[in-house]
Amino acid sequence: MSDALVIAGKSYQSRLLVGTGKYKDFTQTRAAIDASGAEIITVAIRRTNIGQNANEASLLDYLPPSEFTYLPNTAGCYSAEEAVRTLRLARELLDDHKLVKLEVLGDPNTLYPNVTETIAAAKTLVKEGFEVMVYTSDDPIIAKQLEDIGCVAVMPLASLIGSGMGILNPWNLQIIIENAKIPVLVDAGVGCASDAAIAMELGCAGVLMNTAIAAARDPVLMASAMKKAIEAGRESFLAGRMAKKLYSASPSSPTTGMIG
Amino acid sequence: MQIFVNGKAMPLPTEAMSVMALVEHMQLTGKRIAIERNGDIVPRSQFAQVQLQADDKLEIVGAVGGG
């Protein structure tokens, strides 16, 4: 069955997008990402270390951009201006790469998104030709505004970044999904495989996660679990669940042919 | 001449220096980096042409692990 995730006109077989942070080392990063089956991986843009470790291994050695679709992010940015500058650098860094993840944070304790700055940055980036996948709150009105600006995917949080609290407001996510004509991906808050499956059963086009895998006791095993959960959740969504009933007078086994 | 790289003052050995010469000076040749100068991107294709000025503010970045 062909059921590709299409973002900005490009098809992906995997609906699991993963971050590359918080791992023990690059070997573990690579092993976990392989186990996840992810094709799109997020990276952060940071100042290079000056004057030391000229031959230090880099993330790109372990995860060559030829094998993956890089999704440079604006993690840690608190203003539209910082976020736009960061992604302009990313585009130059990755040879005119246009697919980016925009996130503008509002508060260092909760890492809750600042939606007004996010909207301002999205407008500038779309105008400059970026393909913007945008991290936002689970507010359906904001999600729609970001779509109308021209973002290629909207990515509401399930719960706060790195919290692992799971999907706290499935009803809002459902409203966002129903209203959207672009892919809706849950980004942030997934803690375990069942959370990922629930997101997919709600009709999400995909899930982006980092900490749920990297902070598991066995990150590589969790990456494999997430891959299966995303696939199972997607198939469950496509199959269409049975109606919920308090009880049913319709047993699964025949009522005739009983002995005696 | 002195410039600022990634928020730190950096004295340069000569008065005239291109961005490319700076990249060599910093032993970053061949590394995947991107450079912003006073708020504007310096495309890699222009490293050789762009001359640094005193008190230029440069950001030199690379990709690292992140979520």
CSV table of C-alpha atoms in Angstrom, one decimal:
chain,number,residue,atom,x,y,z
A,1,MET,CA,0.0,0.0,0.0
A,2,SER,CA,1.4,3.4,-1.0
A,3,ASP,CA,0.7,5.9,1.8
A,4,ALA,CA,3.4,8.4,1.5
A,5,LEU,CA,3.7,11.5,3.6
A,6,VAL,CA,3.9,14.5,1.2
A,7,ILE,CA,5.6,17.7,2.5
A,8,ALA,CA,6.1,20.6,0.1
A,9,GLY,CA,5.7,18.2,-2.9
A,10,LYS,CA,8.2,15.6,-1.8
A,11,SER,CA,7.1,12.1,-0.7
A,12,TYR,CA,8.4,10.3,2.4
A,13,GLN,CA,7.8,6.7,3.3
A,14,SER,CA,8.3,7.3,7.1
A,15,ARG,CA,5.9,9.4,9.1
A,16,LEU,CA,8.3,9.5,12.0
A,17,LEU,CA,10.6,12.5,12.1
A,18,VAL,CA,13.3,12.5,14.7
A,19,GLY,CA,15.7,14.9,16.4
A,20,THR,CA,19.4,14.3,16.7
A,21,GLY,CA,20.0,15.8,20.2
A,22,LYS,CA,20.6,14.5,23.7
A,23,TYR,CA,22.3,11.2,22.6
A,24,LYS,CA,25.3,9.7,24.4
A,25,ASP,CA,27.4,10.0,21.2
A,26,PHE,CA,27.2,10.1,17.5
A,27,THR,CA,27.3,6.3,17.2
A,28,GLN,CA,24.2,6.0,19.3
A,29,THR,CA,22.5,8.8,17.4
A,30,ARG,CA,23.1,7.0,14.2
A,31,ALA,CA,21.9,3.6,15.6
A,32,ALA,CA,18.7,5.1,17.0
A,33,ILE,CA,17.9,7.0,13.8
A,34,ASP,CA,18.5,3.8,11.7
A,35,ALA,CA,16.2,1.9,14.0
A,36,SER,CA,13.5,4.6,13.8
A,37,GLY,CA,13.5,4.4,10.0
A,38,ALA,CA,13.2,8.2,9.9
A,39,GLU,CA,14.0,10.0,6.6
A,40,ILE,CA,13.7,13.6,8.0
A,41,ILE,CA,16.0,14.5,10.9
A,42,THR,CA,16.2,17.8,12.7
A,43,VAL,CA,19.5,19.5,13.4
A,44,ALA,CA,20.3,22.7,15.3
A,45,ILE,CA,22.5,25.6,14.0
A,46,ARG,CA,25.1,26.7,16.5
A,47,ARG,CA,28.3,28.7,16.6
A,48,THR,CA,31.3,26.6,15.7
A,49,ASN,CA,34.0,26.0,18.3
A,50,ILE,CA,36.8,28.3,17.6
A,51,GLY,CA,40.5,27.3,17.6
A,52,GLN,CA,40.1,23.8,19.1
A,53,ASN,CA,39.4,20.3,17.9
A,54,ALA,CA,39.9,21.1,14.3
A,55,ASN,CA,39.6,17.4,13.5
A,56,GLU,CA,36.7,16.7,15.8
A,57,ALA,CA,34.0,14.5,14.3
A,58,SER,CA,30.8,16.2,13.3
A,59,LEU,CA,27.2,15.1,13.2
A,60,LEU,CA,27.4,15.3,9.4
A,61,ASP,CA,30.0,12.6,9.3
A,62,TYR,CA,27.6,10.2,11.0
A,63,LEU,CA,24.4,11.4,9.3
A,64,PRO,CA,25.4,12.5,5.8
A,65,PRO,CA,23.0,14.9,4.2
A,66,SER,CA,23.0,12.7,1.2
A,67,GLU,CA,21.2,9.9,3.1
A,68,PHE,CA,18.7,12.0,5.1
A,69,THR,CA,16.5,15.1,4.6
A,70,TYR,CA,17.8,17.6,7.0
A,71,LEU,CA,15.4,19.8,8.9
A,72,PRO,CA,17.4,22.6,10.4
A,73,ASN,CA,15.5,24.1,13.4
A,74,THR,CA,15.5,27.4,15.3
A,75,ALA,CA,15.6,25.8,18.7
A,76,GLY,CA,16.6,28.3,21.4
A,77,CYS,CA,15.4,31.3,19.4
A,78,TYR,CA,13.2,33.7,21.3
A,79,SER,CA,12.5,36.3,18.6
A,80,ALA,CA,11.4,36.3,15.0
A,81,GLU,CA,14.6,38.1,14.0
A,82,GLU,CA,16.9,35.5,15.6
A,83,ALA,CA,14.9,32.6,14.0
A,84,VAL,CA,15.0,34.2,10.6
A,85,ARG,CA,18.8,34.8,10.8
A,86,THR,CA,19.4,31.3,12.0
A,87,LEU,CA,17.5,29.8,9.1
A,88,ARG,CA,19.2,32.0,6.5
A,89,LEU,CA,22.5,30.6,7.9
A,90,ALA,CA,21.0,27.1,7.7
A,91,ARG,CA,20.0,27.6,4.0
A,92,GLU,CA,23.6,28.7,3.2
A,93,LEU,CA,25.1,25.9,5.3
A,94,LEU,CA,23.1,23.2,3.6
A,95,ASP,CA,23.5,24.4,0.0
A,96,ASP,CA,20.3,26.3,-0.6
A,97,HIS,CA,18.2,23.9,1.4
A,98,LYS,CA,14.7,25.3,1.8
A,99,LEU,CA,12.8,22.9,4.2
A,100,VAL,CA,13.1,24.2,7.7
A,101,LYS,CA,11.5,23.8,11.1
A,102,LEU,CA,10.5,27.2,12.7
A,103,GLU,CA,10.1,27.4,16.4
A,104,VAL,CA,10.2,30.5,18.4
A,105,LEU,CA,10.1,30.0,22.2
A,106,GLY,CA,8.4,32.3,24.7
A,107,ASP,CA,9.8,31.1,28.0
A,108,PRO,CA,12.9,29.2,29.0
A,109,ASN,CA,11.2,27.2,31.7
A,110,THR,CA,8.3,25.7,29.8
A,111,LEU,CA,9.8,26.2,26.3
A,112,TYR,CA,6.2,27.2,25.3
A,113,PRO,CA,6.1,28.7,21.8
A,114,ASN,CA,5.7,32.4,21.3
A,115,VAL,CA,3.0,32.4,18.6
A,116,THR,CA,3.1,36.1,17.8
A,117,GLU,CA,6.9,36.0,17.0
A,118,THR,CA,6.3,32.6,15.3
A,119,ILE,CA,3.8,34.2,12.9
A,120,ALA,CA,6.1,37.2,12.2
A,121,ALA,CA,9.0,34.9,11.4
A,122,ALA,CA,6.8,32.6,9.2
A,123,LYS,CA,5.7,35.5,7.1
A,124,THR,CA,9.3,36.6,6.4
A,125,LEU,CA,10.5,33.1,5.8
A,126,VAL,CA,7.7,32.2,3.4
A,127,LYS,CA,8.3,35.4,1.5
A,128,GLU,CA,12.0,34.5,1.2
A,129,GLY,CA,11.1,31.1,-0.3
A,130,PHE,CA,11.6,28.8,2.7
A,131,GLU,CA,9.4,25.7,3.1
A,132,VAL,CA,8.4,26.2,6.7
A,133,MET,CA,7.3,23.4,9.0
A,134,VAL,CA,6.1,25.3,12.0
A,135,TYR,CA,6.1,24.4,15.6
A,136,THR,CA,3.2,26.0,17.5
A,137,SER,CA,0.7,25.7,20.3
A,138,ASP,CA,-2.4,23.5,19.9
A,139,ASP,CA,-4.5,26.6,19.2
A,140,PRO,CA,-6.6,25.8,16.1
A,141,ILE,CA,-6.9,29.5,15.1
A,142,ILE,CA,-3.2,30.0,15.2
A,143,ALA,CA,-2.6,26.8,13.3
A,144,LYS,CA,-5.0,28.0,10.5
A,145,GLN,CA,-3.3,31.4,10.4
A,146,LEU,CA,0.1,29.7,9.9
A,147,GLU,CA,-1.3,27.6,7.1
A,148,ASP,CA,-2.8,30.7,5.5
A,149,ILE,CA,0.6,32.4,5.6
A,150,GLY,CA,1.9,29.6,3.5
A,151,CYS,CA,3.7,27.2,5.9
A,152,VAL,CA,4.0,23.7,4.4
A,153,ALA,CA,3.2,21.8,7.6
A,154,VAL,CA,1.9,22.8,11.0
A,155,MET,CA,3.3,21.1,14.1
A,156,PRO,CA,1.3,21.6,17.3
A,157,LEU,CA,2.7,20.4,20.6
A,158,ALA,CA,1.1,17.4,22.3
A,159,SER,CA,2.6,18.7,25.5
A,160,LEU,CA,5.6,20.7,26.4
A,161,ILE,CA,9.0,20.1,24.8
A,162,GLY,CA,10.9,17.3,26.5
A,163,SER,CA,8.1,16.7,29.1
A,164,GLY,CA,7.0,13.2,27.8
A,165,MET,CA,3.6,14.0,29.1
A,166,GLY,CA,1.8,12.7,26.0
A,167,ILE,CA,-1.2,14.1,24.2
A,168,LEU,CA,-2.9,16.4,26.7
A,169,ASN,CA,-5.5,17.9,24.4
A,170,PRO,CA,-6.6,15.4,21.7
A,171,TRP,CA,-9.7,17.5,21.0
A,172,ASN,CA,-7.7,20.6,19.9
A,173,LEU,CA,-5.5,18.4,17.8
A,174,GLN,CA,-8.6,16.9,16.1
A,175,ILE,CA,-9.9,20.4,15.3
A,176,ILE,CA,-6.6,21.4,13.9
A,177,ILE,CA,-6.4,18.3,11.7
A,178,GLU,CA,-10.0,18.7,10.5
A,179,ASN,CA,-9.4,22.3,9.5
A,180,ALA,CA,-6.0,21.8,7.8
A,181,LYS,CA,-5.3,21.3,4.2
A,182,ILE,CA,-1.5,20.9,4.9
A,183,PRO,CA,0.0,18.0,6.9
A,184,VAL,CA,-0.4,18.3,10.7
A,185,LEU,CA,2.4,16.7,12.7
A,186,VAL,CA,2.6,16.4,16.5
A,187,ASP,CA,5.9,17.9,17.6
A,188,ALA,CA,6.9,17.6,21.2
A,189,GLY,CA,5.5,15.9,24.2
A,190,VAL,CA,5.4,12.3,23.1
A,191,GLY,CA,6.7,10.1,25.9
A,192,CYS,CA,6.2,6.5,24.7
A,193,ALA,CA,5.1,4.4,21.8
A,194,SER,CA,1.4,4.5,22.7
A,195,ASP,CA,1.5,8.3,22.7
A,196,ALA,CA,2.8,8.2,19.1
A,197,ALA,CA,0.1,5.7,18.1
A,198,ILE,CA,-2.6,7.9,19.6
A,199,ALA,CA,-1.4,10.9,17.6
A,200,MET,CA,-1.5,8.9,14.4
A,201,GLU,CA,-5.0,7.5,15.3
A,202,LEU,CA,-6.2,11.1,15.7
A,203,GLY,CA,-5.2,11.6,12.0
A,204,CYS,CA,-1.9,13.3,12.4
A,205,ALA,CA,0.2,13.1,9.2
A,206,GLY,CA,3.3,12.3,11.3
A,207,VAL,CA,5.1,12.8,14.6
A,208,LEU,CA,8.3,14.6,15.3
A,209,MET,CA,10.2,13.5,18.5
A,210,ASN,CA,13.6,13.6,20.1
A,211,THR,CA,13.6,13.2,23.9
A,212,ALA,CA,11.2,10.2,23.9
A,213,ILE,CA,13.8,8.2,22.1
A,214,ALA,CA,17.1,9.8,23.3
A,215,ALA,CA,16.1,9.7,27.0
A,216,ALA,CA,14.7,6.2,27.0
A,217,ARG,CA,16.8,3.7,28.9
A,218,ASP,CA,17.5,1.9,25.6
A,219,PRO,CA,17.2,4.6,22.9
A,220,VAL,CA,17.7,2.2,20.0
A,221,LEU,CA,15.0,-0.1,21.2
A,222,MET,CA,12.7,2.8,21.8
A,223,ALA,CA,13.4,4.1,18.3
A,224,SER,CA,12.3,0.7,16.9
A,225,ALA,CA,9.1,0.8,19.1
A,226,MET,CA,8.3,4.3,17.8
A,227,LYS,CA,8.6,3.2,14.2
A,228,LYS,CA,6.1,0.4,14.8
A,229,ALA,CA,3.8,2.6,16.8
A,230,ILE,CA,3.7,5.2,14.0
A,231,GLU,CA,3.0,2.5,11.5
A,232,ALA,CA,0.3,0.8,13.7
A,233,GLY,CA,-1.3,4.1,14.5
A,234,ARG,CA,-1.5,5.1,10.9
A,235,GLU,CA,-3.0,1.8,9.8
A,236,SER,CA,-5.5,2.0,12.6
A,237,PHE,CA,-6.5,5.5,11.5
A,238,LEU,CA,-6.9,4.4,7.9
A,239,ALA,CA,-8.8,1.2,8.8
A,240,GLY,CA,-11.3,3.3,10.8
A,241,ARG,CA,-12.1,2.1,14.3
A,242,MET,CA,-15.3,0.4,15.3
A,243,ALA,CA,-18.0,2.4,17.0
A,244,LYS,CA,-17.8,2.6,20.8
A,245,LYS,CA,-20.7,1.1,22.7
A,246,LEU,CA,-21.2,0.7,26.4
A,247,TYR,CA,-22.1,-3.0,25.7
A,248,SER,CA,-23.0,-5.1,22.8
A,249,ALA,CA,-25.5,-7.9,22.3
A,250,SER,CA,-23.4,-9.1,19.4
A,251,PRO,CA,-20.9,-11.7,20.5
A,252,SER,CA,-17.9,-12.5,18.3
A,253,SER,CA,-18.7,-16.2,18.3
A,254,PRO,CA,-21.7,-17.8,16.7
A,255,THR,CA,-24.8,-18.0,18.9
A,256,THR,CA,-26.0,-21.2,17.2
A,257,GLY,CA,-24.5,-24.8,17.3
A,258,MET,CA,-24.1,-24.8,21.0
A,259,ILE,CA,-23.7,-28.3,22.6
A,260,GLY,CA,-26.4,-29.7,24.8
B,1,MET,CA,42.7,45.0,13.0
B,2,GLN,CA,40.2,43.4,15.3
B,3,ILE,CA,36.9,41.8,14.4
B,4,PHE,CA,34.3,39.9,16.5
B,5,VAL,CA,33.7,36.3,15.8
B,6,ASN,CA,30.9,34.5,17.5
B,7,GLY,CA,30.7,37.2,20.1
B,8,LYS,CA,34.4,37.3,21.0
B,9,ALA,CA,37.0,39.8,20.0
B,10,MET,CA,39.6,38.4,17.5
B,11,PRO,CA,42.8,40.3,16.6
B,12,LEU,CA,43.8,39.6,13.0
B,13,PRO,CA,47.5,39.3,11.9
B,14,THR,CA,47.1,41.6,8.9
B,15,GLU,CA,45.1,44.7,8.1
B,16,ALA,CA,43.7,43.4,4.8
B,17,MET,CA,42.0,40.0,5.0
B,18,SER,CA,39.2,38.3,3.0
B,19,VAL,CA,36.6,36.1,4.6
B,20,MET,CA,38.4,33.2,2.8
B,21,ALA,CA,41.7,34.1,4.4
B,22,LEU,CA,40.0,34.2,7.8
B,23,VAL,CA,38.5,30.8,7.2
B,24,GLU,CA,42.0,29.5,6.5
B,25,HIS,CA,43.5,31.4,9.5
B,26,MET,CA,40.9,29.7,11.7
B,27,GLN,CA,41.6,26.3,10.2
B,28,LEU,CA,38.0,25.9,9.1
B,29,THR,CA,38.8,25.2,5.4
B,30,GLY,CA,36.8,22.3,4.1
B,31,LYS,CA,34.5,22.4,7.1
B,32,ARG,CA,30.8,22.7,6.5
B,33,ILE,CA,30.1,26.2,7.9
B,34,ALA,CA,28.0,29.2,7.1
B,35,ILE,CA,29.0,32.8,7.8
B,36,GLU,CA,27.0,35.9,8.6
B,37,ARG,CA,28.7,39.3,8.5
B,38,ASN,CA,27.1,42.3,10.3
B,39,GLY,CA,23.7,40.6,9.9
B,40,ASP,CA,24.0,39.5,6.3
B,41,ILE,CA,24.9,36.1,4.9
B,42,VAL,CA,28.2,35.8,3.1
B,43,PRO,CA,27.7,33.2,0.4
B,44,ARG,CA,30.5,30.6,0.2
B,45,SER,CA,31.0,31.7,-3.5
B,46,GLN,CA,32.0,35.2,-2.3
B,47,PHE,CA,34.4,34.3,0.5
B,48,ALA,CA,37.4,35.3,-1.6
B,49,GLN,CA,35.9,38.7,-2.7
B,50,VAL,CA,34.5,39.9,0.6
B,51,GLN,CA,37.1,41.9,2.6
B,52,LEU,CA,36.8,42.2,6.4
B,53,GLN,CA,36.6,45.6,8.0
B,54,ALA,CA,37.6,46.6,11.5
B,55,ASP,CA,34.9,45.8,14.1
B,56,ASP,CA,33.0,43.5,11.7
B,57,LYS,CA,30.7,41.2,13.6
B,58,LEU,CA,30.8,37.6,12.2
B,59,GLU,CA,28.8,34.6,13.1
B,60,ILE,CA,30.3,31.3,12.0
B,61,VAL,CA,27.9,28.3,12.5
B,62,GLY,CA,27.6,24.6,11.8
B,63,ALA,CA,25.0,21.9,12.2
B,64,VAL,CA,24.8,20.1,15.6
B,65,GLY,CA,22.5,17.6,17.2
B,66,GLY,CA,19.1,19.0,18.1
B,67,GLY,CA,15.4,18.3,18.3
